[in-house]
Amino acid sequence: MTARFTLYSRSWCHLCEDMLAALQQLAPPGAPFEVDVIDVDADPALVARFDELVPVLYGRLEEPELCHYFLDEAAVRAYLDRTATQPTPA
């Protein structure tokens, strides 16, 4: 199963850029993952929810966030390990 992340971000945020770059460096060789970058400023509901918390990183949206402000490498690696052991949906 390909790992997927959602990064809530904003365009002028250097912490957001730093988190995305650090996340991309954790991609295992031969097993890339997908990152959906969502601009919170494009949706007033997202601004209300995240505003000063960005960047906020999720694996599965139905689970708690993996981290915010700075990349939590241990949390991301644990998520990648869990994702790698799950079967691909049919």
Tab-separated table of C-alpha atoms in Angstrom:
chain	number	residue	atom	x	y	z
A	1	MET	CA	0.000	0.000	0.000
A	2	THR	CA	1.386	3.422	-0.943
A	3	ALA	CA	1.641	5.748	2.018
A	4	ARG	CA	-0.207	9.018	1.725
A	5	PHE	CA	0.184	12.170	3.779
A	6	THR	CA	-1.836	15.369	4.007
A	7	LEU	CA	0.049	18.519	4.885
A	8	TYR	CA	-2.019	21.538	5.895
A	9	SER	CA	0.099	24.510	4.961
A	10	ARG	CA	0.140	28.068	3.690
A	11	SER	CA	2.127	29.595	0.882
A	12	TRP	CA	4.198	32.098	2.877
A	13	CYS	CA	5.136	29.734	5.708
A	14	HIS	CA	8.808	28.757	5.954
A	15	LEU	CA	7.998	26.094	8.573
A	16	CYS	CA	5.609	24.539	6.054
A	17	GLU	CA	8.313	24.435	3.391
A	18	ASP	CA	10.781	22.974	5.897
A	19	MET	CA	8.344	20.244	6.963
A	20	LEU	CA	7.594	19.247	3.369
A	21	ALA	CA	11.305	19.048	2.514
A	22	ALA	CA	12.074	16.998	5.636
A	23	LEU	CA	9.138	14.677	4.920
A	24	GLN	CA	10.233	14.079	1.334
A	25	GLN	CA	13.701	13.094	2.555
A	26	LEU	CA	12.123	10.231	4.529
A	27	ALA	CA	10.729	8.491	1.437
A	28	PRO	CA	12.128	4.950	1.434
A	29	PRO	CA	14.125	4.036	-1.696
A	30	GLY	CA	11.822	2.432	-4.240
A	31	ALA	CA	8.743	3.160	-2.108
A	32	PRO	CA	7.746	6.760	-2.685
A	33	PHE	CA	4.737	8.183	-0.930
A	34	GLU	CA	2.203	10.800	-1.888
A	35	VAL	CA	1.806	14.159	-0.171
A	36	ASP	CA	-1.315	16.262	-0.624
A	37	VAL	CA	-0.478	19.850	0.293
A	38	ILE	CA	-3.592	21.786	1.296
A	39	ASP	CA	-3.460	25.591	1.529
A	40	VAL	CA	-5.489	26.438	4.631
A	41	ASP	CA	-5.935	30.025	3.447
A	42	ALA	CA	-8.083	28.790	0.552
A	43	ASP	CA	-10.858	27.682	2.933
A	44	PRO	CA	-12.189	29.714	5.888
A	45	ALA	CA	-13.112	26.493	7.714
A	46	LEU	CA	-9.498	25.307	7.513
A	47	VAL	CA	-8.226	28.681	8.715
A	48	ALA	CA	-10.585	28.415	11.683
A	49	ARG	CA	-9.383	24.879	12.420
A	50	PHE	CA	-5.620	25.186	11.866
A	51	ASP	CA	-4.636	28.864	11.521
A	52	GLU	CA	-1.528	29.262	13.705
A	53	LEU	CA	-0.906	25.489	13.988
A	54	VAL	CA	0.398	25.116	10.434
A	55	PRO	CA	2.121	23.143	9.243
A	56	VAL	CA	0.036	20.182	10.381
A	57	LEU	CA	0.815	16.707	9.037
A	58	TYR	CA	-1.610	13.793	8.882
A	59	GLY	CA	-1.222	10.267	7.671
A	60	ARG	CA	-4.821	9.084	7.668
A	61	LEU	CA	-7.235	11.954	8.158
A	62	GLU	CA	-9.401	9.885	10.480
A	63	GLU	CA	-6.428	9.459	12.858
A	64	PRO	CA	-4.800	12.104	15.060
A	65	GLU	CA	-2.220	14.371	13.458
A	66	LEU	CA	1.321	13.056	13.214
A	67	CYS	CA	2.864	16.419	14.074
A	68	HIS	CA	2.657	20.172	13.689
A	69	TYR	CA	5.194	23.017	13.459
A	70	PHE	CA	8.139	20.601	13.040
A	71	LEU	CA	8.413	17.131	11.541
A	72	ASP	CA	8.273	14.336	14.104
A	73	GLU	CA	10.505	11.845	12.320
A	74	ALA	CA	9.692	9.005	14.722
A	75	ALA	CA	5.928	9.455	14.205
A	76	VAL	CA	6.337	9.557	10.421
A	77	ARG	CA	8.536	6.443	10.388
A	78	ALA	CA	6.043	4.593	12.605
A	79	TYR	CA	3.239	5.566	10.213
A	80	LEU	CA	5.305	4.392	7.215
A	81	ASP	CA	5.997	1.078	8.977
A	82	ARG	CA	2.261	0.576	9.724
A	83	THR	CA	1.328	1.449	6.142
A	84	ALA	CA	3.924	-0.921	4.685
A	85	THR	CA	2.468	-3.884	6.583
A	86	GLN	CA	-1.141	-3.260	5.558
A	87	PRO	CA	-2.547	-5.050	2.521
A	88	THR	CA	-3.402	-3.051	-0.561
A	89	PRO	CA	-7.191	-2.553	-0.822
A	90	ALA	CA	-8.859	-4.542	-3.595
